[in-house]
Short mmCIF file of C-alpha atoms and ligand atoms in Angstrom, two decimals:
data_model
loop_
_atom_site.label_atom_id
_atom_site.label_comp_id
_atom_site.label_asym_id
_atom_site.label_seq_id
_atom_site.Cartn_x
_atom_site.Cartn_y
_atom_site.Cartn_z
CA MET A 12 22.36 -21.21 -7.19
CA THR A 13 19.51 -20.59 -9.50
CA ALA A 14 16.13 -19.03 -8.79
CA LEU A 15 13.26 -21.35 -8.18
CA LEU A 16 9.85 -21.03 -9.86
CA GLU A 17 7.13 -22.99 -7.95
CA ILE A 18 3.85 -23.56 -9.75
CA ASP A 19 0.92 -24.59 -7.59
CA LEU A 20 -1.20 -26.91 -9.79
CA ALA A 21 -3.67 -27.46 -6.85
CA ALA A 22 -4.12 -23.62 -6.74
CA ILE A 23 -4.72 -23.55 -10.42
CA ALA A 24 -7.30 -26.35 -10.21
CA ALA A 25 -9.00 -24.58 -7.25
CA ASN A 26 -9.16 -21.42 -9.26
CA TRP A 27 -10.90 -23.30 -12.13
CA ARG A 28 -13.26 -24.87 -9.61
CA TYR A 29 -14.09 -21.57 -8.22
CA LEU A 30 -14.74 -19.94 -11.75
CA ALA A 31 -16.80 -23.29 -12.76
CA GLY A 32 -18.90 -22.79 -9.58
CA MET A 33 -19.82 -19.20 -10.31
CA ASN A 34 -20.64 -20.00 -13.93
CA ARG A 35 -24.01 -20.80 -15.37
CA GLY A 36 -22.54 -22.56 -18.39
CA GLU A 37 -19.44 -24.74 -19.07
CA THR A 38 -15.97 -23.40 -18.17
CA ALA A 39 -13.02 -24.01 -20.55
CA ALA A 40 -9.43 -23.17 -19.90
CA VAL A 41 -7.13 -21.02 -21.95
CA VAL A 42 -3.68 -22.44 -21.97
CA LYS A 43 -2.07 -20.59 -24.80
CA ALA A 44 1.48 -19.37 -24.63
CA ASP A 45 2.37 -22.54 -22.61
CA ALA A 46 -0.41 -21.73 -20.09
CA TYR A 47 0.74 -18.19 -19.65
CA GLY A 48 4.24 -19.31 -19.16
CA LEU A 49 3.58 -21.89 -16.50
CA GLY A 50 3.70 -25.08 -18.50
CA ALA A 51 0.79 -26.40 -20.47
CA ALA A 52 1.85 -29.95 -20.36
CA ARG A 53 1.59 -29.91 -16.55
CA VAL A 54 -1.25 -27.28 -16.06
CA ALA A 55 -3.71 -28.77 -18.62
CA PRO A 56 -3.79 -32.26 -17.22
CA ALA A 57 -4.33 -31.00 -13.63
CA LEU A 58 -7.25 -28.86 -15.06
CA ALA A 59 -8.60 -31.95 -16.80
CA GLN A 60 -8.47 -33.75 -13.56
CA ALA A 61 -10.40 -31.05 -11.89
CA GLY A 62 -13.17 -31.51 -14.51
CA CYS A 63 -12.24 -29.13 -17.40
CA GLY A 64 -13.02 -30.64 -20.94
CA ILE A 65 -12.26 -27.86 -23.25
CA PHE A 66 -8.75 -26.16 -23.74
CA PHE A 67 -7.67 -23.31 -25.98
CA THR A 68 -4.30 -22.65 -27.35
CA ALA A 69 -3.43 -19.97 -29.79
CA HIS A 70 -1.41 -21.95 -32.47
CA LEU A 71 -1.65 -25.40 -34.05
CA ALA A 72 1.90 -26.26 -32.84
CA GLU A 73 0.88 -25.55 -29.27
CA ALA A 74 -2.26 -27.59 -29.71
CA VAL A 75 -0.26 -30.55 -31.14
CA ALA A 76 2.30 -30.44 -28.40
CA LEU A 77 -0.69 -30.38 -25.90
CA ARG A 78 -2.18 -33.32 -27.32
CA GLU A 79 0.47 -35.60 -26.01
CA ALA A 80 -0.37 -34.65 -22.54
CA LEU A 81 -4.15 -34.41 -23.09
CA PRO A 82 -5.77 -37.26 -25.11
CA PRO A 83 -9.30 -37.17 -26.26
CA PRO A 84 -12.08 -36.76 -25.12
CA ALA A 85 -10.39 -33.55 -24.00
CA ARG A 86 -11.19 -30.99 -26.71
CA ILE A 87 -8.35 -28.74 -27.83
CA LEU A 88 -8.97 -25.68 -29.85
CA THR A 89 -6.72 -23.12 -31.56
CA LEU A 90 -7.70 -19.54 -31.25
CA ASN A 91 -5.73 -18.16 -34.20
CA GLY A 92 -7.71 -19.55 -37.06
CA LEU A 93 -6.92 -22.15 -39.70
CA ALA A 94 -3.70 -21.50 -41.72
CA PRO A 95 -3.41 -22.63 -45.30
CA HIS A 96 -2.60 -26.30 -45.65
CA ALA A 97 -3.02 -26.89 -41.91
CA ALA A 98 -6.31 -28.90 -42.03
CA ALA A 99 -4.78 -32.37 -42.29
CA GLU A 100 -2.67 -31.83 -39.20
CA PHE A 101 -5.88 -30.58 -37.31
CA LEU A 102 -7.58 -33.78 -38.31
CA ARG A 103 -4.68 -35.98 -37.54
CA HIS A 104 -4.38 -34.72 -33.89
CA ARG A 105 -8.18 -34.04 -33.51
CA ILE A 106 -7.78 -30.41 -32.89
CA THR A 107 -10.69 -28.24 -33.39
CA PRO A 108 -10.18 -24.87 -35.30
CA VAL A 109 -11.73 -21.61 -34.20
CA LEU A 110 -12.58 -20.24 -37.70
CA ALA A 111 -11.93 -16.40 -37.92
CA THR A 112 -12.12 -15.58 -41.65
CA LEU A 113 -14.21 -16.71 -44.61
CA GLU A 114 -10.97 -18.31 -45.92
CA ASP A 115 -10.61 -20.33 -42.80
CA VAL A 116 -14.26 -21.46 -43.35
CA ALA A 117 -13.47 -22.51 -46.95
CA ARG A 118 -10.45 -24.39 -45.94
CA TRP A 119 -12.30 -26.51 -43.32
CA ARG A 120 -15.13 -26.94 -45.69
CA ARG A 121 -12.78 -28.49 -48.23
CA ALA A 122 -11.28 -30.67 -45.58
CA ALA A 123 -14.79 -31.81 -44.69
CA ARG A 124 -15.51 -32.82 -48.11
CA SER A 125 -13.46 -36.01 -48.02
CA GLY A 126 -15.18 -37.35 -44.82
CA GLU A 127 -18.53 -38.66 -44.02
CA ARG A 128 -19.21 -36.82 -40.75
CA PRO A 129 -19.42 -33.09 -40.30
CA LEU A 130 -16.15 -31.50 -38.98
CA PRO A 131 -16.63 -29.58 -35.81
CA ALA A 132 -15.44 -25.92 -35.61
CA PHE A 133 -16.01 -22.84 -33.60
CA LEU A 134 -16.73 -19.50 -35.40
CA HIS A 135 -15.05 -16.34 -34.05
CA PHE A 136 -17.09 -13.12 -34.50
CA ASP A 137 -15.46 -9.66 -34.16
CA THR A 138 -17.73 -7.51 -32.21
CA GLY A 139 -15.70 -4.29 -32.31
CA MET A 140 -12.07 -5.09 -31.42
CA ASN A 141 -11.02 -5.38 -34.98
CA ARG A 142 -8.46 -7.84 -34.00
CA LEU A 143 -9.50 -11.39 -35.30
CA GLY A 144 -12.87 -12.82 -36.30
CA LEU A 145 -15.70 -12.62 -38.85
CA GLY A 146 -17.40 -9.26 -39.13
CA ALA A 147 -21.20 -8.77 -39.17
CA ARG A 148 -21.38 -8.96 -42.87
CA GLU A 149 -19.37 -12.16 -43.17
CA ALA A 150 -21.34 -13.75 -40.29
CA ALA A 151 -24.58 -12.73 -42.20
CA ALA A 152 -23.06 -14.45 -45.35
CA LEU A 153 -22.59 -17.69 -43.43
CA ARG A 154 -25.95 -17.48 -41.93
CA ASP A 155 -27.78 -16.81 -45.29
CA ASP A 156 -25.88 -19.37 -47.48
CA PRO A 157 -25.74 -22.72 -45.64
CA ALA A 158 -23.55 -24.00 -48.67
CA LEU A 159 -20.67 -22.16 -47.16
CA LEU A 160 -20.70 -24.17 -44.09
CA GLU A 161 -21.53 -27.53 -45.82
CA GLY A 162 -19.81 -30.38 -43.96
CA ILE A 163 -18.93 -28.09 -41.11
CA GLY A 164 -20.61 -28.54 -37.60
CA VAL A 165 -20.64 -25.27 -35.82
CA ALA A 166 -20.18 -26.46 -32.42
CA ALA A 167 -20.04 -22.89 -30.90
CA VAL A 168 -19.89 -19.29 -31.82
CA MET A 169 -17.65 -16.83 -29.81
CA SER A 170 -16.47 -13.31 -29.53
CA HIS A 171 -14.00 -11.40 -27.27
CA PHE A 172 -14.36 -8.43 -25.01
CA ILE A 173 -12.61 -5.21 -25.60
CA ALA A 174 -12.70 -3.89 -21.99
CA ALA A 175 -14.18 -6.46 -19.62
CA GLU A 176 -11.70 -5.49 -16.71
CA ALA A 177 -13.77 -2.23 -16.49
CA PRO A 178 -17.23 -3.29 -15.31
CA GLU A 179 -18.86 0.09 -15.91
CA ASP A 180 -17.62 0.38 -19.49
CA PRO A 181 -20.64 0.47 -21.76
CA ARG A 182 -18.88 -1.50 -24.48
CA ASN A 183 -19.46 -4.63 -22.53
CA ALA A 184 -23.22 -4.70 -22.76
CA ARG A 185 -23.07 -3.38 -26.30
CA GLN A 186 -20.84 -6.34 -27.28
CA LEU A 187 -23.14 -8.78 -25.46
CA GLU A 188 -25.99 -7.49 -27.41
CA ASP A 189 -24.32 -7.47 -30.76
CA PHE A 190 -22.84 -11.07 -30.07
CA LEU A 191 -26.25 -12.41 -29.14
CA ALA A 192 -27.69 -10.91 -32.38
CA LEU A 193 -24.99 -12.58 -34.47
CA ALA A 194 -25.26 -15.96 -32.55
CA ALA A 195 -28.98 -16.04 -33.23
CA GLY A 196 -28.20 -16.81 -36.84
CA PHE A 197 -26.62 -20.16 -35.62
CA PRO A 198 -29.34 -21.59 -33.31
CA GLY A 199 -27.69 -24.96 -32.77
CA ALA A 200 -24.38 -23.54 -31.71
CA ARG A 201 -23.22 -22.75 -28.18
CA ARG A 202 -22.37 -19.10 -27.37
CA SER A 203 -19.02 -18.11 -25.72
CA LEU A 204 -17.94 -14.59 -24.83
CA ALA A 205 -16.39 -14.27 -21.42
CA ASN A 206 -12.66 -14.29 -20.70
CA SER A 207 -11.57 -14.00 -16.99
CA PRO A 208 -12.65 -10.47 -16.48
CA GLY A 209 -15.84 -11.10 -18.56
CA MET A 210 -16.87 -13.78 -16.07
CA PHE A 211 -16.94 -11.13 -13.23
CA LEU A 212 -19.28 -8.84 -15.04
CA GLY A 213 -22.19 -10.97 -14.02
CA PRO A 214 -24.08 -14.16 -14.94
CA GLU A 215 -25.84 -12.63 -17.97
CA PHE A 216 -22.34 -12.47 -19.65
CA HIS A 217 -21.49 -16.21 -19.10
CA LEU A 218 -23.77 -17.80 -21.74
CA ASP A 219 -22.99 -21.37 -22.60
CA LEU A 220 -19.22 -21.55 -22.43
CA THR A 221 -16.65 -19.22 -20.75
CA ARG A 222 -12.94 -19.01 -21.63
CA PRO A 223 -10.82 -17.85 -18.56
CA GLY A 224 -7.06 -17.82 -18.75
CA ALA A 225 -5.54 -15.29 -16.45
CA ALA A 226 -7.76 -15.95 -13.41
CA LEU A 227 -6.75 -19.58 -13.50
CA TYR A 228 -3.21 -18.50 -12.97
CA GLY A 229 -3.99 -16.31 -9.86
CA LEU A 230 -4.12 -12.88 -11.66
CA ASN A 231 -6.71 -10.49 -10.54
CA THR A 232 -8.23 -9.36 -13.84
CA SER A 233 -10.94 -7.15 -12.35
CA PRO A 234 -9.03 -4.78 -10.18
CA ALA A 235 -12.39 -3.12 -9.01
CA GLN A 236 -13.08 -6.12 -7.05
CA PRO A 237 -11.10 -7.93 -4.29
CA ALA A 238 -8.98 -10.76 -5.77
CA PRO A 239 -10.67 -13.99 -5.13
CA MET A 240 -8.13 -16.24 -7.04
CA ALA A 241 -5.53 -18.20 -5.18
CA PRO A 242 -2.07 -17.35 -6.00
CA ALA A 243 -0.43 -20.05 -8.31
CA VAL A 244 3.23 -18.83 -8.68
CA ARG A 245 5.95 -18.25 -6.26
CA LEU A 246 9.49 -17.19 -7.64
CA SER A 247 12.36 -16.90 -5.27
CA ALA A 248 16.08 -16.35 -5.89
CA PRO A 249 19.03 -16.77 -3.51
CA ILE A 250 21.24 -13.89 -2.68
CA LEU A 251 24.59 -14.47 -4.59
CA GLN A 252 26.49 -11.59 -2.87
CA ILE A 253 25.92 -8.64 -0.67
CA HIS A 254 28.02 -5.44 -1.13
CA ASP A 255 28.53 -2.78 1.51
CA VAL A 256 28.12 0.34 -0.50
CA PRO A 257 29.28 3.73 1.11
CA PRO A 258 27.27 6.87 0.49
CA GLY A 259 27.83 7.87 -3.13
CA GLY A 260 28.57 4.48 -4.29
CA GLU A 261 26.80 3.54 -7.50
CA VAL A 262 24.88 0.36 -8.39
CA GLY A 263 24.62 -1.29 -11.88
CA TYR A 264 24.96 -0.06 -15.43
CA GLY A 265 25.19 3.53 -15.59
CA GLY A 266 25.19 4.02 -11.87
CA SER A 267 21.52 4.90 -12.13
CA TRP A 268 21.29 4.46 -8.41
CA ARG A 269 23.54 5.99 -5.85
CA ALA A 270 23.62 5.29 -2.15
CA ALA A 271 22.51 8.16 0.02
CA ARG A 272 23.60 6.28 3.22
CA PRO A 273 25.79 3.22 4.02
CA SER A 274 23.88 0.54 2.20
CA ARG A 275 23.80 -3.24 1.84
CA ILE A 276 23.10 -4.18 -1.77
CA ALA A 277 22.10 -7.86 -2.54
CA THR A 278 22.52 -9.37 -5.97
CA ILE A 279 20.37 -12.13 -7.32
CA GLY A 280 20.94 -14.27 -10.37
CA ALA A 281 17.82 -13.36 -12.34
CA GLY A 282 17.50 -10.44 -14.85
CA TYR A 283 15.54 -9.34 -17.74
CA ALA A 284 16.41 -12.50 -19.72
CA ASP A 285 14.28 -14.22 -17.02
CA GLY A 286 11.38 -11.97 -17.18
CA LEU A 287 12.49 -9.32 -14.69
CA HIS A 288 11.62 -6.55 -17.09
CA ARG A 289 14.22 -3.85 -17.42
CA ALA A 290 11.40 -1.28 -16.69
CA LEU A 291 11.64 -2.55 -13.12
CA SER A 292 14.91 -0.70 -12.88
CA ASN A 293 14.82 1.46 -9.72
CA GLN A 294 10.99 0.65 -9.63
CA GLY A 295 10.44 -2.99 -8.58
CA HIS A 296 10.33 -4.69 -5.19
CA ALA A 297 11.03 -8.24 -3.86
CA CYS A 298 10.15 -9.48 -0.43
CA PHE A 299 12.57 -10.51 2.33
CA ASP A 300 10.36 -12.50 4.75
CA ASP A 301 7.34 -10.27 4.44
CA THR A 302 9.28 -6.92 4.01
CA PRO A 303 9.52 -5.31 0.70
CA VAL A 304 12.95 -4.52 -0.48
CA PRO A 305 13.45 -2.09 -3.41
CA LEU A 306 15.14 -3.10 -6.71
CA VAL A 307 17.97 -0.57 -7.24
CA GLY A 308 19.99 0.23 -10.32
CA ARG A 309 19.34 -1.13 -13.71
CA VAL A 310 18.19 -4.72 -14.15
CA SER A 311 20.96 -6.64 -16.10
CA MET A 312 20.35 -9.55 -18.35
CA ASP A 313 21.10 -12.19 -15.62
CA LEU A 314 21.31 -10.20 -12.38
CA ALA A 315 19.45 -7.71 -10.37
CA MET A 316 20.28 -5.81 -7.17
CA PHE A 317 18.14 -5.02 -4.12
CA ASP A 318 18.71 -2.65 -1.27
CA VAL A 319 18.59 -4.89 1.87
CA THR A 320 19.98 -2.27 4.23
CA ASP A 321 16.91 -2.51 6.52
CA VAL A 322 16.56 -6.28 6.64
CA PRO A 323 18.83 -8.86 8.18
CA ALA A 324 19.55 -10.49 4.81
CA ASN A 325 22.71 -12.66 4.20
CA PRO A 326 24.22 -14.33 1.29
CA GLY A 327 22.22 -17.56 0.58
CA ASP A 328 18.97 -16.18 1.86
CA THR A 329 16.21 -15.87 -0.62
CA LEU A 330 14.35 -12.98 -1.98
CA VAL A 331 10.87 -13.58 -3.11
CA LEU A 332 10.04 -11.98 -6.42
CA LEU A 333 6.61 -13.35 -6.93
CA GLY A 334 4.52 -14.57 -4.05
CA ALA A 335 1.30 -14.13 -2.19
CA ARG A 336 2.17 -10.83 -0.83
CA HIS A 337 3.70 -9.41 -3.98
CA GLY A 338 2.44 -11.36 -7.06
CA ALA A 339 2.53 -10.71 -10.79
CA ASP A 340 -0.12 -8.15 -10.53
CA GLU A 341 1.96 -6.07 -8.26
CA LEU A 342 5.28 -6.63 -10.18
CA ALA A 343 3.44 -5.69 -13.31
CA ARG A 344 2.25 -2.38 -11.88
CA GLU A 345 5.84 -1.60 -10.89
CA ALA A 346 7.00 -2.44 -14.48
CA GLY A 347 4.23 -0.65 -16.21
CA THR A 348 2.61 -3.69 -17.64
CA ILE A 349 0.04 -6.33 -16.85
CA GLY A 350 0.31 -9.53 -14.92
CA TYR A 351 -0.20 -11.49 -18.23
CA GLU A 352 3.10 -10.11 -19.54
CA ILE A 353 4.94 -10.85 -16.33
CA LEU A 354 3.96 -14.51 -16.37
CA THR A 355 4.45 -15.09 -20.16
CA SER A 356 7.96 -13.55 -19.97
CA LEU A 357 9.15 -15.74 -17.03
CA GLY A 358 11.70 -17.51 -19.22
CA ARG A 359 13.31 -20.82 -19.23
CA ARG A 360 16.16 -20.69 -16.99
CA TYR A 361 14.46 -21.10 -13.52
CA GLN A 362 14.44 -24.42 -11.76
CA ARG A 363 10.76 -25.37 -11.88
CA ARG A 364 8.89 -27.23 -9.28
CA TYR A 365 5.26 -28.20 -9.56
CA LEU A 366 3.28 -28.43 -6.37
CA GLY A 367 0.05 -30.17 -5.72
CA ALA A 368 0.37 -32.59 -8.61
C1 PLP B 24 -6.47 -14.99 -24.24
C2 PLP B 24 -8.02 -15.18 -24.59
C3 PLP B 24 -8.86 -15.55 -23.66
C4 PLP B 24 -8.36 -15.61 -22.31
O1 PLP B 24 -8.35 -14.37 -21.59
P1 PLP B 24 -8.03 -14.09 -20.12
O2 PLP B 24 -8.25 -12.58 -20.02
O3 PLP B 24 -6.61 -14.43 -19.88
O4 PLP B 24 -9.06 -14.82 -19.28
C5 PLP B 24 -10.17 -15.79 -23.98
N1 PLP B 24 -10.53 -15.70 -25.32
C6 PLP B 24 -9.75 -15.21 -26.20
C7 PLP B 24 -10.14 -15.08 -27.66
C8 PLP B 24 -8.38 -14.93 -25.93
O5 PLP B 24 -7.61 -14.54 -26.94
#
């Protein structure tokens, strides 16, 4: 009896359509990390069917794997730059690199030399995050010396928000301003700045192309606003066994939870190896029907226990770990992390079922 992970492709497509509808420019989809753990090979074609034409992975290997499910004209880009000696493989699979350093640019320029047509690329500018991307000086070097971009067709320029989930954060407007100044050096290129929370900052942040990921998968990335995204994930696990624990009885490794009353403790077959973070020990909840039941004791690698004393649960009944009522955002709060990390750590051991395909 294994836990069941249901992924609602129709909800993901509906979320994309919602974002595309509020967007002034084009709406891409970020499907890195196997579409945030949900399965890029299933998610991306569903999005393509909904009308999405541009997909971002992080790594080349992800992009190449995705290419099988997503033939041209769908455009696939890699966010993490162009590694040494990788250009030939980009070309072979028609993957477009997002160039993040002058070395990346030089590699793509050399690859372009052998062909007749310019090779498309995006340029990534760093506007304050100091994570990945060309700085202002490097961007100016490219603007002022066209030879550096010889043979490269700059299809778009992009940057990334530091704190878009906080709408009042002054860095959002400052980054927009700095990005527009850099982008002005590349007049033919489209401009892309907004991730999911960036899209909720307002239409002036949308520019020509937005890059939502998390919101597609039902996460609420702008906690200040009511969540408009449809839940896309349901994770449920059957109860393997119920223990009647007398007052004083201990649960799990170290006995970190001790019954204060006669208790019924349900065990499910999912643990931290399946993405139930160990930080959920004595912190998390699941739902029985619509009633929250607390996770008690330490989460084990393959098992976790819940106090079902107050609900009529029996072995074989299911507890819902992720659902409409208590989703990845809520579980993340209980684990002290973000919904992104909950989804991307879901693990490989669940039975998976895709809905709405
Ligand atoms: C991951 C990522 C995105 C998508 O971000 P979400 O917050 O999931 O919408 C967009 N752009 C870049 C550069 C990223 O790394």
